[in-house]
Amino acid sequence: MANNKRPETMERITTKALADAFIAEQLEAIKKQVGDKKVLLALSGGVDSSVVAALLIKAIGKKLVCVHVNHGLLRKGEPEQVVKVFRDEMDANLVYVDAIDRFLDKLEGVAEPEKKRKIIGAEFIRVFEEEARKQEGIEFLAQGTIYPDILESGPVKAHHNVGGLPDDLKFELVEPLKFLFKDEVRVVGKALGLPDNMVYRQPFPGPGLGVRCLGAITRDRLEAVRESDAILREEFAKNGLEGKVWQYFTIVPDFKSVGVKNDLRSFEWPVIIRAVNTRDAMTATVEDVPFSLLQHITARITSEVKNVNRVLFDLTPKPTGTIEWE
Ligand code: XMP
């Protein structure tokens, strides 16, 4: 039975020196656990899996096989960054799987949020399983489990409905971060040399933009979510809100409204902006975004994002609204 309690003597990792000591300790532990065997990791590009990848690359190099599944629901630039950081800069053994069509075809016409989540979760496992079967000699599965995953089943983790690999692929787990809190994972990630926008990134749901393209996902509306989200992130970064606001993103509903563009009537989608702060995602307050910034973002989104003629700002705290719209 695995030990799942953080040792009471373990110091909180708050500095680079403490992170370096943790890294040295984990490198030894990983080498001892896996020897010269191969380890598989699903690398989403989120903080936890990225830090696990960086640690294991340092410990065992190409014996770590990272699988990055692009399900088409990632934010703009994310899959490219995973390839750049891990394959180009860290020389990792990275398998990049373009599964965009596969996911979008499966999701076609599915409007019910929980059904969408289930399809995305199940398809993810299927793609990962196929990649696992292509690899020879895998004996371990690395995971970015962190201490809150063990301690709590709060609203974030309650959504983790991905399920697991089949029995014949039940590898022994390697979970180097399992006693760390999120802030400690970030300190370790920084010490490992990962870029700031990977280490300090805001939480991003597993089903990704899929739950922000409301109702049945279409490629053009998904594009509107991705492009408007990129503009929002760029403007928040430029205006000192990155790292200050807990979570911010855009949503595109599945209805259109009448507008006017270039002196012509337009019948297009609105984009909804959500920007919230919270400690634990159980309750949340709305960020007081400067009105002039909202106006600027609105002007950019309506002129740069195709098929969009309005921008709305969600003023609802949680409760009564949840953070996501689906
Ligand atoms: P809600 O919308 O329930 O969100 O207020 C609370 C937090 O959970 C995230 N969230 C998810 N995370 N898979 C995830 O990994 C999901 O299906 C999911 N749905 C919501 C949400 O982004 C927020 O941080």
mmCIF file of C-alpha atoms and ligand atoms in Angstrom:
data_model
loop_
_atom_site.group_PDB
_atom_site.id
_atom_site.type_symbol
_atom_site.label_atom_id
_atom_site.label_comp_id
_atom_site.label_asym_id
_atom_site.label_seq_id
_atom_site.Cartn_x
_atom_site.Cartn_y
_atom_site.Cartn_z
ATOM 1 C CA MET A 1 0.000 0.000 0.000
ATOM 2 C CA ALA A 2 1.518 3.314 -1.079
ATOM 3 C CA ASN A 3 2.268 5.855 1.571
ATOM 4 C CA ASN A 4 -0.052 8.770 0.935
ATOM 5 C CA LYS A 5 0.700 11.033 3.856
ATOM 6 C CA ARG A 6 3.072 13.955 3.555
ATOM 7 C CA PRO A 7 5.896 13.443 6.080
ATOM 8 C CA GLU A 8 5.419 15.848 8.996
ATOM 9 C CA THR A 9 9.087 16.787 8.863
ATOM 10 C CA MET A 10 8.885 17.855 5.222
ATOM 11 C CA GLU A 11 9.689 21.543 4.897
ATOM 12 C CA ARG A 12 7.486 23.727 2.717
ATOM 13 C CA ILE A 13 9.333 24.369 -0.582
ATOM 14 C CA THR A 14 9.414 28.147 -0.909
ATOM 15 C CA THR A 15 12.887 28.925 -2.265
ATOM 16 C CA LYS A 16 15.134 27.848 -5.122
ATOM 17 C CA ALA A 17 17.556 26.243 -2.649
ATOM 18 C CA LEU A 18 14.764 24.105 -1.168
ATOM 19 C CA ALA A 19 13.534 23.248 -4.657
ATOM 20 C CA ASP A 20 17.046 22.222 -5.708
ATOM 21 C CA ALA A 21 17.302 19.949 -2.673
ATOM 22 C CA PHE A 22 13.905 18.408 -3.478
ATOM 23 C CA ILE A 23 14.944 17.891 -7.114
ATOM 24 C CA ALA A 24 18.209 16.184 -6.119
ATOM 25 C CA GLU A 25 16.340 13.904 -3.733
ATOM 26 C CA GLN A 26 13.695 13.018 -6.330
ATOM 27 C CA LEU A 27 16.261 12.309 -9.049
ATOM 28 C CA GLU A 28 17.803 9.694 -6.766
ATOM 29 C CA ALA A 29 14.403 8.261 -5.836
ATOM 30 C CA ILE A 30 13.266 8.046 -9.470
ATOM 31 C CA LYS A 31 16.498 6.361 -10.587
ATOM 32 C CA LYS A 32 16.172 3.907 -7.731
ATOM 33 C CA GLN A 33 12.537 3.130 -8.538
ATOM 34 C CA VAL A 34 12.731 2.747 -12.326
ATOM 35 C CA GLY A 35 16.376 1.708 -12.930
ATOM 36 C CA ASP A 36 16.881 1.460 -16.701
ATOM 37 C CA LYS A 37 13.240 0.719 -17.487
ATOM 38 C CA LYS A 38 10.958 2.874 -19.632
ATOM 39 C CA VAL A 39 8.348 5.259 -18.201
ATOM 40 C CA LEU A 40 5.257 6.616 -19.959
ATOM 41 C CA LEU A 41 3.723 10.024 -19.252
ATOM 42 C CA ALA A 42 0.670 11.835 -20.616
ATOM 43 C CA LEU A 43 2.060 15.339 -21.044
ATOM 44 C CA SER A 44 -0.722 17.893 -21.380
ATOM 45 C CA GLY A 45 1.500 20.936 -20.942
ATOM 46 C CA GLY A 46 -0.250 21.864 -17.688
ATOM 47 C CA VAL A 47 1.910 22.707 -14.677
ATOM 48 C CA ASP A 48 1.872 19.315 -12.964
ATOM 49 C CA SER A 49 2.583 17.067 -15.948
ATOM 50 C CA SER A 50 5.204 19.524 -17.245
ATOM 51 C CA VAL A 51 7.096 19.508 -13.938
ATOM 52 C CA VAL A 52 6.944 15.701 -13.772
ATOM 53 C CA ALA A 53 8.265 15.539 -17.342
ATOM 54 C CA ALA A 54 11.151 17.925 -16.621
ATOM 55 C CA LEU A 55 12.119 15.929 -13.512
ATOM 56 C CA LEU A 56 12.024 12.586 -15.283
ATOM 57 C CA ILE A 57 13.923 13.876 -18.324
ATOM 58 C CA LYS A 58 16.658 14.952 -15.903
ATOM 59 C CA ALA A 59 16.594 11.584 -14.156
ATOM 60 C CA ILE A 60 16.290 9.115 -17.050
ATOM 61 C CA GLY A 61 16.458 11.134 -20.300
ATOM 62 C CA LYS A 62 14.945 9.338 -23.287
ATOM 63 C CA LYS A 63 13.725 6.407 -21.184
ATOM 64 C CA LEU A 64 10.812 8.711 -20.467
ATOM 65 C CA VAL A 65 8.239 8.580 -23.243
ATOM 66 C CA CYS A 66 6.037 11.692 -23.175
ATOM 67 C CA VAL A 67 2.761 11.490 -25.065
ATOM 68 C CA HIS A 68 1.118 14.799 -25.914
ATOM 69 C CA VAL A 69 -2.409 14.346 -27.200
ATOM 70 C CA ASN A 70 -3.695 17.344 -29.119
ATOM 71 C CA HIS A 71 -7.467 16.910 -28.869
ATOM 72 C CA GLY A 72 -8.165 20.169 -30.636
ATOM 73 C CA LEU A 73 -9.508 21.760 -27.457
ATOM 74 C CA LEU A 74 -6.261 23.321 -26.262
ATOM 75 C CA ARG A 75 -5.590 27.039 -26.108
ATOM 76 C CA LYS A 76 -3.847 28.843 -28.932
ATOM 77 C CA GLY A 77 -0.121 28.102 -28.983
ATOM 78 C CA GLU A 78 -0.201 25.342 -26.346
ATOM 79 C CA PRO A 79 0.604 22.251 -28.429
ATOM 80 C CA GLU A 80 3.370 24.192 -30.208
ATOM 81 C CA GLN A 81 4.848 25.232 -26.866
ATOM 82 C CA VAL A 82 4.881 21.642 -25.575
ATOM 83 C CA VAL A 83 6.828 20.542 -28.658
ATOM 84 C CA LYS A 84 9.203 23.518 -28.469
ATOM 85 C CA VAL A 85 9.982 23.218 -24.748
ATOM 86 C CA PHE A 86 10.179 19.457 -24.436
ATOM 87 C CA ARG A 87 11.331 18.168 -27.815
ATOM 88 C CA ASP A 88 13.404 21.090 -29.098
ATOM 89 C CA GLU A 89 14.851 22.490 -25.882
ATOM 90 C CA MET A 90 14.942 19.511 -23.506
ATOM 91 C CA ASP A 91 15.546 16.881 -26.194
ATOM 92 C CA ALA A 92 12.758 14.731 -24.756
ATOM 93 C CA ASN A 93 11.380 11.567 -26.271
ATOM 94 C CA LEU A 94 8.054 13.153 -27.185
ATOM 95 C CA VAL A 95 5.244 11.544 -29.129
ATOM 96 C CA TYR A 96 2.934 14.224 -30.494
ATOM 97 C CA VAL A 97 -0.473 12.881 -31.424
ATOM 98 C CA ASP A 98 -2.683 14.976 -33.664
ATOM 99 C CA ALA A 99 -6.088 13.642 -32.625
ATOM 100 C CA ILE A 100 -8.061 16.785 -33.486
ATOM 101 C CA ASP A 101 -10.360 15.265 -36.104
ATOM 102 C CA ARG A 102 -10.927 12.195 -34.021
ATOM 103 C CA PHE A 103 -12.169 14.185 -31.034
ATOM 104 C CA LEU A 104 -14.189 16.691 -33.023
ATOM 105 C CA ASP A 105 -15.863 13.940 -35.053
ATOM 106 C CA LYS A 106 -16.836 12.096 -31.849
ATOM 107 C CA LEU A 107 -18.208 15.319 -30.373
ATOM 108 C CA GLU A 108 -20.210 16.309 -33.413
ATOM 109 C CA GLY A 109 -23.823 17.094 -32.528
ATOM 110 C CA VAL A 110 -23.339 16.375 -28.798
ATOM 111 C CA ALA A 111 -24.749 19.278 -26.794
ATOM 112 C CA GLU A 112 -25.076 17.896 -23.269
ATOM 113 C CA PRO A 113 -22.113 19.094 -21.117
ATOM 114 C CA GLU A 114 -21.554 15.914 -19.105
ATOM 115 C CA LYS A 115 -21.815 13.801 -22.265
ATOM 116 C CA LYS A 116 -19.184 16.032 -23.889
ATOM 117 C CA ARG A 117 -16.915 15.582 -20.845
ATOM 118 C CA LYS A 118 -17.358 11.805 -20.931
ATOM 119 C CA ILE A 119 -16.579 11.591 -24.640
ATOM 120 C CA ILE A 120 -13.453 13.738 -24.256
ATOM 121 C CA GLY A 121 -12.262 11.732 -21.222
ATOM 122 C CA ALA A 122 -12.952 8.344 -22.805
ATOM 123 C CA GLU A 123 -11.403 9.290 -26.148
ATOM 124 C CA PHE A 124 -8.335 10.620 -24.361
ATOM 125 C CA ILE A 125 -7.807 7.293 -22.617
ATOM 126 C CA ARG A 126 -8.323 5.445 -25.913
ATOM 127 C CA VAL A 127 -5.712 7.543 -27.749
ATOM 128 C CA PHE A 128 -3.275 7.243 -24.840
ATOM 129 C CA GLU A 129 -3.839 3.492 -24.670
ATOM 130 C CA GLU A 130 -3.096 3.126 -28.395
ATOM 131 C CA GLU A 131 0.148 5.025 -27.980
ATOM 132 C CA ALA A 132 1.059 2.935 -24.918
ATOM 133 C CA ARG A 133 0.566 -0.249 -26.954
ATOM 134 C CA LYS A 134 2.886 1.026 -29.688
ATOM 135 C CA GLN A 135 5.713 1.403 -27.174
ATOM 136 C CA GLU A 136 7.883 -1.560 -26.223
ATOM 137 C CA GLY A 137 9.011 -2.303 -22.719
ATOM 138 C CA ILE A 138 7.094 0.280 -20.714
ATOM 139 C CA GLU A 139 6.982 -0.692 -17.042
ATOM 140 C CA PHE A 140 6.037 2.542 -15.312
ATOM 141 C CA LEU A 141 3.450 5.275 -15.656
ATOM 142 C CA ALA A 142 4.392 8.741 -14.401
ATOM 143 C CA GLN A 143 1.616 10.987 -13.174
ATOM 144 C CA GLY A 144 1.403 14.581 -12.030
ATOM 145 C CA THR A 145 -0.559 13.735 -8.908
ATOM 146 C CA ILE A 146 -0.174 16.496 -6.311
ATOM 147 C CA TYR A 147 -1.064 16.503 -2.607
ATOM 148 C CA PRO A 148 -4.487 18.187 -2.968
ATOM 149 C CA ASP A 149 -5.456 15.369 -5.382
ATOM 150 C CA ILE A 150 -4.881 12.932 -2.524
ATOM 151 C CA LEU A 151 -6.428 15.107 0.188
ATOM 152 C CA GLU A 152 -9.543 16.507 -1.361
ATOM 153 C CA SER A 153 -12.285 15.844 -3.775
ATOM 154 C CA GLY A 154 -13.266 19.468 -4.272
ATOM 155 C CA PRO A 155 -14.995 20.865 -7.347
ATOM 156 C CA VAL A 156 -11.891 20.741 -9.524
ATOM 157 C CA LYS A 157 -11.119 17.093 -8.952
ATOM 158 C CA ALA A 158 -14.760 16.053 -8.859
ATOM 159 C CA HIS A 159 -14.682 16.866 -12.568
ATOM 160 C CA HIS A 160 -11.857 14.447 -13.249
ATOM 161 C CA ASN A 161 -13.956 11.728 -14.805
ATOM 162 C CA VAL A 162 -11.389 10.374 -17.177
ATOM 163 C CA GLY A 163 -11.203 6.787 -15.897
ATOM 164 C CA GLY A 164 -8.145 4.604 -16.267
ATOM 165 C CA LEU A 165 -6.152 2.365 -18.560
ATOM 166 C CA PRO A 166 -7.209 -1.271 -19.007
ATOM 167 C CA ASP A 167 -5.837 -3.896 -16.609
ATOM 168 C CA ASP A 168 -3.080 -5.192 -18.888
ATOM 169 C CA LEU A 169 -1.661 -1.661 -18.990
ATOM 170 C CA LYS A 170 -1.695 -1.098 -15.245
ATOM 171 C CA PHE A 171 1.896 0.045 -14.857
ATOM 172 C CA GLU A 172 3.563 0.829 -11.553
ATOM 173 C CA LEU A 173 3.115 4.532 -10.798
ATOM 174 C CA VAL A 174 5.836 7.157 -10.525
ATOM 175 C CA GLU A 175 4.422 10.192 -8.716
ATOM 176 C CA PRO A 176 7.257 12.476 -7.631
ATOM 177 C CA LEU A 177 4.992 15.444 -6.798
ATOM 178 C CA LYS A 178 2.439 13.615 -4.714
ATOM 179 C CA PHE A 179 3.336 15.408 -1.459
ATOM 180 C CA LEU A 180 3.575 18.881 -2.961
ATOM 181 C CA PHE A 181 1.067 21.704 -2.922
ATOM 182 C CA LYS A 182 0.525 23.691 -6.114
ATOM 183 C CA ASP A 183 2.709 26.641 -5.061
ATOM 184 C CA GLU A 184 5.558 24.218 -4.325
ATOM 185 C CA VAL A 185 5.159 22.547 -7.727
ATOM 186 C CA ARG A 186 5.578 25.983 -9.305
ATOM 187 C CA VAL A 187 8.785 26.688 -7.323
ATOM 188 C CA VAL A 188 10.163 23.309 -8.414
ATOM 189 C CA GLY A 189 9.126 23.939 -12.039
ATOM 190 C CA LYS A 190 10.894 27.281 -12.022
ATOM 191 C CA ALA A 191 14.032 25.680 -10.543
ATOM 192 C CA LEU A 192 13.918 23.091 -13.333
ATOM 193 C CA GLY A 193 14.036 25.904 -15.878
ATOM 194 C CA LEU A 194 10.506 25.673 -17.262
ATOM 195 C CA PRO A 195 9.191 28.910 -18.816
ATOM 196 C CA ASP A 196 7.107 31.231 -16.613
ATOM 197 C CA ASN A 197 3.990 30.976 -18.746
ATOM 198 C CA MET A 198 4.033 27.223 -18.200
ATOM 199 C CA VAL A 199 4.837 27.360 -14.478
ATOM 200 C CA TYR A 200 2.435 30.154 -13.514
ATOM 201 C CA ARG A 201 -0.391 29.307 -15.848
ATOM 202 C CA GLN A 202 -3.989 29.563 -14.729
ATOM 203 C CA PRO A 203 -6.026 26.406 -14.103
ATOM 204 C CA PHE A 204 -7.388 24.887 -17.304
ATOM 205 C CA PRO A 205 -10.060 22.185 -17.315
ATOM 206 C CA GLY A 206 -9.275 18.748 -18.768
ATOM 207 C CA PRO A 207 -12.008 19.074 -21.436
ATOM 208 C CA GLY A 208 -10.400 22.387 -22.344
ATOM 209 C CA LEU A 209 -12.131 24.761 -24.705
ATOM 210 C CA GLY A 210 -14.734 22.033 -25.270
ATOM 211 C CA VAL A 211 -16.778 23.270 -22.292
ATOM 212 C CA ARG A 212 -16.370 26.906 -23.391
ATOM 213 C CA CYS A 213 -17.790 26.296 -26.844
ATOM 214 C CA LEU A 214 -21.298 25.861 -25.475
ATOM 215 C CA GLY A 215 -23.646 23.155 -26.711
ATOM 216 C CA ALA A 216 -22.668 21.091 -29.736
ATOM 217 C CA ILE A 217 -19.104 22.039 -30.716
ATOM 218 C CA THR A 218 -18.541 23.340 -34.223
ATOM 219 C CA ARG A 219 -15.134 24.099 -35.692
ATOM 220 C CA ASP A 220 -15.910 27.721 -36.472
ATOM 221 C CA ARG A 221 -17.255 28.481 -32.990
ATOM 222 C CA LEU A 222 -14.317 26.637 -31.448
ATOM 223 C CA GLU A 223 -12.024 28.877 -33.472
ATOM 224 C CA ALA A 224 -13.888 31.920 -32.112
ATOM 225 C CA VAL A 225 -13.327 30.656 -28.535
ATOM 226 C CA ARG A 226 -9.627 30.004 -29.178
ATOM 227 C CA GLU A 227 -8.936 33.318 -30.905
ATOM 228 C CA SER A 228 -10.878 35.441 -28.385
ATOM 229 C CA ASP A 229 -9.200 33.606 -25.483
ATOM 230 C CA ALA A 230 -5.791 34.396 -27.007
ATOM 231 C CA ILE A 231 -6.675 38.094 -27.268
ATOM 232 C CA LEU A 232 -7.943 38.151 -23.669
ATOM 233 C CA ARG A 233 -4.768 36.460 -22.386
ATOM 234 C CA GLU A 234 -2.554 38.778 -24.395
ATOM 235 C CA GLU A 235 -4.327 41.883 -23.076
ATOM 236 C CA PHE A 236 -4.351 40.632 -19.470
ATOM 237 C CA ALA A 237 -0.608 39.976 -19.727
ATOM 238 C CA LYS A 238 0.072 43.412 -21.220
ATOM 239 C CA ASN A 239 -1.960 45.102 -18.498
ATOM 240 C CA GLY A 240 -0.461 43.376 -15.456
ATOM 241 C CA LEU A 241 -3.401 41.047 -14.780
ATOM 242 C CA GLU A 242 -1.627 37.789 -15.670
ATOM 243 C CA GLY A 243 -0.735 35.977 -12.457
ATOM 244 C CA LYS A 244 -3.038 38.350 -10.518
ATOM 245 C CA VAL A 245 -6.420 37.081 -11.688
ATOM 246 C CA TRP A 246 -7.019 33.439 -10.805
ATOM 247 C CA GLN A 247 -8.833 32.362 -13.938
ATOM 248 C CA TYR A 248 -9.950 34.253 -17.046
ATOM 249 C CA PHE A 249 -11.246 33.006 -20.342
ATOM 250 C CA THR A 250 -13.877 33.451 -23.034
ATOM 251 C CA ILE A 251 -17.000 31.506 -23.849
ATOM 252 C CA VAL A 252 -18.968 31.331 -27.096
ATOM 253 C CA PRO A 253 -22.641 30.374 -26.758
ATOM 254 C CA ASP A 254 -24.598 28.628 -29.472
ATOM 255 C CA PHE A 255 -26.877 31.483 -30.453
ATOM 256 C CA LYS A 256 -26.468 34.492 -32.683
ATOM 257 C CA SER A 257 -27.693 38.048 -32.482
ATOM 258 C CA VAL A 258 -28.183 40.844 -34.940
ATOM 259 C CA GLY A 259 -25.497 43.466 -35.263
ATOM 260 C CA VAL A 260 -24.054 45.796 -37.833
ATOM 261 C CA LYS A 261 -20.623 45.554 -39.429
ATOM 262 C CA ASN A 262 -19.263 47.702 -42.262
ATOM 263 C CA ASP A 263 -22.735 49.223 -42.685
ATOM 264 C CA LEU A 264 -24.268 45.796 -43.163
ATOM 265 C CA ARG A 265 -26.470 43.795 -40.861
ATOM 266 C CA SER A 266 -24.589 40.910 -39.296
ATOM 267 C CA PHE A 267 -25.999 37.829 -37.625
ATOM 268 C CA GLU A 268 -23.183 36.460 -35.505
ATOM 269 C CA TRP A 269 -22.156 35.020 -32.124
ATOM 270 C CA PRO A 270 -21.372 36.900 -28.949
ATOM 271 C CA VAL A 271 -18.201 36.268 -26.929
ATOM 272 C CA ILE A 272 -18.564 36.212 -23.140
ATOM 273 C CA ILE A 273 -15.609 37.185 -20.936
ATOM 274 C CA ARG A 274 -15.211 35.586 -17.500
ATOM 275 C CA ALA A 275 -12.517 36.711 -15.005
ATOM 276 C CA VAL A 276 -12.698 35.411 -11.440
ATOM 277 C CA ASN A 277 -10.726 35.088 -8.239
ATOM 278 C CA THR A 278 -10.979 32.280 -5.726
ATOM 279 C CA ARG A 279 -8.976 30.330 -3.167
ATOM 280 C CA ASP A 280 -10.404 26.883 -3.662
ATOM 281 C CA ALA A 281 -12.845 27.143 -6.616
ATOM 282 C CA MET A 282 -15.787 26.476 -4.268
ATOM 283 C CA THR A 283 -16.750 30.159 -4.312
ATOM 284 C CA ALA A 284 -15.442 32.923 -6.558
ATOM 285 C CA THR A 285 -15.638 36.684 -6.964
ATOM 286 C CA VAL A 286 -15.512 38.631 -10.197
ATOM 287 C CA GLU A 287 -12.337 40.585 -11.010
ATOM 288 C CA ASP A 288 -12.940 44.319 -11.257
ATOM 289 C CA VAL A 289 -11.435 44.641 -14.735
ATOM 290 C CA PRO A 290 -10.933 48.313 -15.749
ATOM 291 C CA PHE A 291 -13.753 49.398 -18.044
ATOM 292 C CA SER A 292 -11.349 50.952 -20.551
ATOM 293 C CA LEU A 293 -9.511 47.639 -20.844
ATOM 294 C CA LEU A 294 -12.807 45.801 -21.410
ATOM 295 C CA GLN A 295 -13.650 48.303 -24.142
ATOM 296 C CA HIS A 296 -10.261 47.764 -25.771
ATOM 297 C CA ILE A 297 -10.629 43.969 -25.619
ATOM 298 C CA THR A 298 -14.133 44.275 -27.073
ATOM 299 C CA ALA A 299 -12.835 46.326 -29.988
ATOM 300 C CA ARG A 300 -10.107 43.784 -30.678
ATOM 301 C CA ILE A 301 -12.369 40.740 -30.444
ATOM 302 C CA THR A 302 -15.099 42.193 -32.657
ATOM 303 C CA SER A 303 -12.605 43.269 -35.294
ATOM 304 C CA GLU A 304 -10.161 40.340 -35.173
ATOM 305 C CA VAL A 305 -12.297 37.283 -34.438
ATOM 306 C CA LYS A 306 -14.365 35.945 -37.309
ATOM 307 C CA ASN A 307 -18.147 35.576 -36.931
ATOM 308 C CA VAL A 308 -18.388 37.584 -33.696
ATOM 309 C CA ASN A 309 -20.329 40.847 -33.356
ATOM 310 C CA ARG A 310 -20.737 41.383 -29.577
ATOM 311 C CA VAL A 311 -18.736 40.991 -26.358
ATOM 312 C CA LEU A 312 -20.338 40.515 -22.930
ATOM 313 C CA PHE A 313 -18.738 40.509 -19.472
ATOM 314 C CA ASP A 314 -20.012 38.008 -16.917
ATOM 315 C CA LEU A 315 -20.624 39.835 -13.609
ATOM 316 C CA THR A 316 -21.809 36.752 -11.708
ATOM 317 C CA PRO A 317 -19.943 35.489 -8.624
ATOM 318 C CA LYS A 318 -19.965 31.803 -7.613
ATOM 319 C CA PRO A 319 -22.574 31.185 -6.318
ATOM 320 C CA THR A 320 -24.856 31.666 -8.180
ATOM 321 C CA GLY A 321 -22.809 31.066 -11.300
ATOM 322 C CA THR A 322 -20.188 28.343 -11.538
ATOM 323 C CA ILE A 323 -16.794 29.369 -12.926
ATOM 324 C CA GLU A 324 -17.295 27.518 -16.203
ATOM 325 C CA TRP A 325 -20.536 27.839 -18.156
ATOM 326 C CA GLU A 326 -20.955 24.103 -18.688
HETATM 327 P P1 XMP B 1 -16.841 25.299 -11.718
HETATM 328 O O1 XMP B 1 -17.278 25.610 -13.101
HETATM 329 O O2 XMP B 1 -17.374 24.005 -11.192
HETATM 330 O O3 XMP B 1 -15.270 25.129 -11.783
HETATM 331 O O4 XMP B 1 -17.103 26.443 -10.754
HETATM 332 C C1 XMP B 1 -14.411 25.015 -10.677
HETATM 333 C C2 XMP B 1 -13.018 24.783 -11.212
HETATM 334 O O5 XMP B 1 -12.960 23.512 -11.852
HETATM 335 C C3 XMP B 1 -12.550 23.657 -13.194
HETATM 336 N N1 XMP B 1 -13.313 22.687 -14.001
HETATM 337 C C4 XMP B 1 -12.792 21.554 -14.487
HETATM 338 N N2 XMP B 1 -11.550 21.010 -14.372
HETATM 339 N N3 XMP B 1 -12.270 19.167 -15.680
HETATM 340 C C5 XMP B 1 -11.296 19.834 -15.007
HETATM 341 O O6 XMP B 1 -10.166 19.346 -14.951
HETATM 342 C C6 XMP B 1 -13.533 19.638 -15.828
HETATM 343 O O7 XMP B 1 -14.386 19.018 -16.449
HETATM 344 C C7 XMP B 1 -13.801 20.900 -15.192
HETATM 345 N N4 XMP B 1 -14.921 21.677 -15.104
HETATM 346 C C8 XMP B 1 -14.590 22.751 -14.352
HETATM 347 C C9 XMP B 1 -12.869 25.090 -13.563
HETATM 348 O O8 XMP B 1 -12.086 25.552 -14.662
HETATM 349 C C10 XMP B 1 -12.585 25.803 -12.271
HETATM 350 O O9 XMP B 1 -11.194 26.034 -12.131
#
